[in-house]
Coordinates of C-alpha atoms in Angstrom, one line a residue:
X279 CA -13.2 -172.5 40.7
X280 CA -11.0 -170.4 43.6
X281 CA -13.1 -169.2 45.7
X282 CA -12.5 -165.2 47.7
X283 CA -13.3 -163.8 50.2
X284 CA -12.9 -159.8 50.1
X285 CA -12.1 -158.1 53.2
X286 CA -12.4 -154.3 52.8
X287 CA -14.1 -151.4 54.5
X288 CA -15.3 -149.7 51.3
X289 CA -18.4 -150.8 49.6
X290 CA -17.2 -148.9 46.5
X291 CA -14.2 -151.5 46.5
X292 CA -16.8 -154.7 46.9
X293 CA -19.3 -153.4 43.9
X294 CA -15.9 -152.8 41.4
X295 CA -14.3 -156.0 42.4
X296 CA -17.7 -158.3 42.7
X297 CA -19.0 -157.2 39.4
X298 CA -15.1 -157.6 37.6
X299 CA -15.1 -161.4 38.7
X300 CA -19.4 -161.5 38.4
X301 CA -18.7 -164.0 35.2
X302 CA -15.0 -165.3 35.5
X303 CA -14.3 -168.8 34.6
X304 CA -11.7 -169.4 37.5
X305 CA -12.5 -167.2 40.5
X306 CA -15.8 -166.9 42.3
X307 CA -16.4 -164.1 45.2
X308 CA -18.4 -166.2 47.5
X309 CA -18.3 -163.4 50.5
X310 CA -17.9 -159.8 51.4
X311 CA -16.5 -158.7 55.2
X312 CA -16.4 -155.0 56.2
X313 CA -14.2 -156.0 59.1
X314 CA -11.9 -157.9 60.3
X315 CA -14.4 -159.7 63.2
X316 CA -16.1 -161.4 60.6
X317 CA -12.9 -162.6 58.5
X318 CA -12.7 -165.8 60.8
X319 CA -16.4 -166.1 61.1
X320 CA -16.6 -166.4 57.5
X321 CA -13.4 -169.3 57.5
X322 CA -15.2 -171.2 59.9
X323 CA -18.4 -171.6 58.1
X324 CA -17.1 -171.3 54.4
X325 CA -14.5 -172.9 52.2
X326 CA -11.8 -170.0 51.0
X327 CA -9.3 -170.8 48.5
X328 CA -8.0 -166.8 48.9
X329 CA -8.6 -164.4 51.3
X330 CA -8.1 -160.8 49.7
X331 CA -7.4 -158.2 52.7
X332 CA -7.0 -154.7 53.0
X333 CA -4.3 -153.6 56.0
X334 CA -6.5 -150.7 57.3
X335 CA -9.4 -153.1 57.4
X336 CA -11.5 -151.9 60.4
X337 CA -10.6 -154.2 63.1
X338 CA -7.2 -155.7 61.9
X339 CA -4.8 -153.8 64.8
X340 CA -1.9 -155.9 64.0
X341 CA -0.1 -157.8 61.2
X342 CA 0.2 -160.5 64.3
X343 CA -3.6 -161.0 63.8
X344 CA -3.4 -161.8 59.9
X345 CA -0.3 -164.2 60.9
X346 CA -3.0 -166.5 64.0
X347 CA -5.3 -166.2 60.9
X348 CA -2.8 -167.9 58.6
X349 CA -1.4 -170.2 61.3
X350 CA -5.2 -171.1 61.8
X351 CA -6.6 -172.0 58.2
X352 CA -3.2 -172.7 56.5
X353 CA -5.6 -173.9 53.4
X354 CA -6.2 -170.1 52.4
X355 CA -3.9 -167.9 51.1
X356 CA -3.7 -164.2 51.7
X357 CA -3.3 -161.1 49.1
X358 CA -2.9 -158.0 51.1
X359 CA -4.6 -155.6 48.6
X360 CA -3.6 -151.8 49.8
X361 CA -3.1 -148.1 49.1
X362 CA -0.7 -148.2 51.5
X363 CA 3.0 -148.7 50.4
X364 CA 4.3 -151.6 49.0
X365 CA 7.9 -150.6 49.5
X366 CA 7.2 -150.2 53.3
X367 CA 4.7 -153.0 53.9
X368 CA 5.1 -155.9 51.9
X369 CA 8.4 -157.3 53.3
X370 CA 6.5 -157.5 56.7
X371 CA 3.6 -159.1 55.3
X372 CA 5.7 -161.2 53.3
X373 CA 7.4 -162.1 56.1
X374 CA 3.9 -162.9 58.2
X375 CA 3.2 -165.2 55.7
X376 CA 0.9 -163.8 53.1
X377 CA 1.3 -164.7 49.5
X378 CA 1.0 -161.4 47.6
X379 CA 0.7 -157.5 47.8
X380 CA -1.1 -155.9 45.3
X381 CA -2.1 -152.1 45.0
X382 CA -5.3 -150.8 45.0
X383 CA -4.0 -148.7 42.4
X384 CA -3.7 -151.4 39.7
X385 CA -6.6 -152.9 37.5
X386 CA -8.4 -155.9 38.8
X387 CA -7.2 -157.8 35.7
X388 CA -3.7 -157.6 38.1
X389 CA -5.8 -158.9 41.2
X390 CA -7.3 -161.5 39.2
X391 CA -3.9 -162.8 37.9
X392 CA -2.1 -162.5 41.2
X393 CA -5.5 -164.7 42.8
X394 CA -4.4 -167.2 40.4
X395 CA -1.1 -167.6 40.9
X396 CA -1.5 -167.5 44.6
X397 CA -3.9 -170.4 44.0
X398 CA -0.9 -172.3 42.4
X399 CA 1.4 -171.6 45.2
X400 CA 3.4 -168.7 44.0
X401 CA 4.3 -165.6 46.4
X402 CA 3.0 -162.3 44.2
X403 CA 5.1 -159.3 44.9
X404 CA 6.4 -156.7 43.0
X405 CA 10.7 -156.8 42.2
X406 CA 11.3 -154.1 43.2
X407 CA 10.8 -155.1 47.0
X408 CA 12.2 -158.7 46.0
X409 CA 15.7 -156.6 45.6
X410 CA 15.1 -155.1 49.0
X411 CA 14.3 -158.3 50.4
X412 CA 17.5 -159.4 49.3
X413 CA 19.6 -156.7 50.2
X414 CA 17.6 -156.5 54.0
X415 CA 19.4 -160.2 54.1
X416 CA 22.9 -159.4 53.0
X417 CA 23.0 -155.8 55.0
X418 CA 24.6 -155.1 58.5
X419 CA 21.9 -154.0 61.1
X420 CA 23.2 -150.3 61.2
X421 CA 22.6 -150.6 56.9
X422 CA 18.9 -151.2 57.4
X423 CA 17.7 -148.1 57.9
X424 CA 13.9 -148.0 58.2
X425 CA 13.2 -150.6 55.4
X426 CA 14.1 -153.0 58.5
X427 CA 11.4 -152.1 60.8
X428 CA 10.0 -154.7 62.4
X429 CA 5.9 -155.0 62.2
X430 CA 5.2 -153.6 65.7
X431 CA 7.8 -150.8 65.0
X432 CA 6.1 -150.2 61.3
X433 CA 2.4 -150.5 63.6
X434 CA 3.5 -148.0 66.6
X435 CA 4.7 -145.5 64.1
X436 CA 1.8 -145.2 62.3
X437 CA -0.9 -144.8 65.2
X438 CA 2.1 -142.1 66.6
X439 CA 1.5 -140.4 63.0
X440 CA -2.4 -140.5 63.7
X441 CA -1.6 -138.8 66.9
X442 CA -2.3 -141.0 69.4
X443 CA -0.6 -141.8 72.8
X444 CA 1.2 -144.0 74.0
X445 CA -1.8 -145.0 76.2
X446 CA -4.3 -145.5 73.7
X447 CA -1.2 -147.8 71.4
X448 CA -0.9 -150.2 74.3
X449 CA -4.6 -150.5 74.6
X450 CA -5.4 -150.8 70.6
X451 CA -2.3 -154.0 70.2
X452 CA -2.7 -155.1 74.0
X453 CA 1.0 -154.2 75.2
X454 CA 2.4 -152.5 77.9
X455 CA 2.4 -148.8 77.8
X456 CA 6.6 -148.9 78.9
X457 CA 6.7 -151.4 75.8
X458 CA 5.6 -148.5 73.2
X459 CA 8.0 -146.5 75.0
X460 CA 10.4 -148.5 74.0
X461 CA 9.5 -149.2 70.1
X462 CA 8.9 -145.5 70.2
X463 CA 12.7 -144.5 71.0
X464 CA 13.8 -147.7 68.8
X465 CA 12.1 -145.4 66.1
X466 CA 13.6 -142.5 66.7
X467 CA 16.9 -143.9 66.5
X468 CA 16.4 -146.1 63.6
X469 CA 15.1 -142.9 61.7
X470 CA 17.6 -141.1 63.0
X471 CA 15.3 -138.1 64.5
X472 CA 14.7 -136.8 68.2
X473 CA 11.7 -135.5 69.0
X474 CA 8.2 -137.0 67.6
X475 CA 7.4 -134.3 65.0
X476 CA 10.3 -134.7 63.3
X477 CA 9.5 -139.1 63.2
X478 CA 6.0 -138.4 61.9
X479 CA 7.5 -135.9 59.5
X480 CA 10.6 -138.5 58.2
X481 CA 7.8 -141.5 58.3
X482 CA 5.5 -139.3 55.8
X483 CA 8.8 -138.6 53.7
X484 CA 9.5 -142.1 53.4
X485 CA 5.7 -143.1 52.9
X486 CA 5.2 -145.8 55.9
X487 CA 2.5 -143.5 56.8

């Protein structure tokens, strides 16, 4: 039996996925986290073959913080399971080290199948960001456009988009504020835009926010 742990801040999201797997012969939700504070709590004092995780999960700041959690209980695999965009945030998760993106979107007969194959040591993504993957590798750095964004550029630009500061960035992932600064005008120029309406604007066009 794999055994999950779910890791989202809607209970709506808990019932429909608990009572999907309530009877399945191969996976068994053995806990329930509404943030991200209890994720490692729950590793420490339980044995999890998957951990399913949603990217806005209250709590979860950085993808840094899902990568310590893999570097720290290497036996559990991750599925990042989003509404957010899989075209914009799976190559950076994929990168961090988790095993498969799925969409909230889809039907949990998809989450159950990618859980499986997770399990057996396959990476679960969809091809249409394999191909981007690829090309990301084989392109210059001036080809990469925003689909190269690193994770703290992808993280800065969306707590810019929410409207905070640059203050209250450098507080939330624990940099310098001169450091935001920085990824902030690295974003400007990778998106090709000069002033900060017109980035939020251009990230919303492009869905990384």
């Amino acid at each position: 039996m794999i055994k999950v742990c779910l890791a989202n801040n809607h209970p709506v999201v808990h019932f429909g996925v608990k009572s999907y797997f309530k009877d399945h012969d191969d996976i068994s939700i053995v806990a329930n986290v509404g943030n991200f504070l209890m994720v490692r709590d729950i590793l420490l004092t339980k044995e999890i073959d998957v951990l399913i995780l949603d990217l806005e999960l209250e709590g979860l700041s950085s993808i840094f913080e899902v990568k310590n959690i893999l570097k720290n209980f290497p036996k559990t695999k991750i599925i990042i399971f989003s509404d957010l965009s899989e075209q914009i945030y799976a190559p950076n998760a994929i990168k961090a080290g988790v095993s498969g993106f799925v969409s909230q979107k889809e039907k949990l007969e998809t989450l159950g199948q990618a859980i499986i194959k997770v399990h057996q040591g396959k990476i679960i993504i969809d091809e249409t960001v394999k191909k981007n993957l690829a090309l990301i590798a084989k392109q210059n750095k001036s080809d990469r456009l925003y689909r190269k964004l690193s994770n703290r550029e992808v993280e800065v630009l969306r707590y810019l988009s929410d409207g905070k500061k640059n203050n209250e960035i450098s507080k939330i992932l624990g940099l310098n504020e001169k450091t935001i600064s920085t990824y902030k005008l690295r974003l400007l120029q990778k998106l090709n835009v000069t002033n900060l309406v017109d980035l939020v604007n251009k990230a919303k066009t492009l869905e990384i926010v």
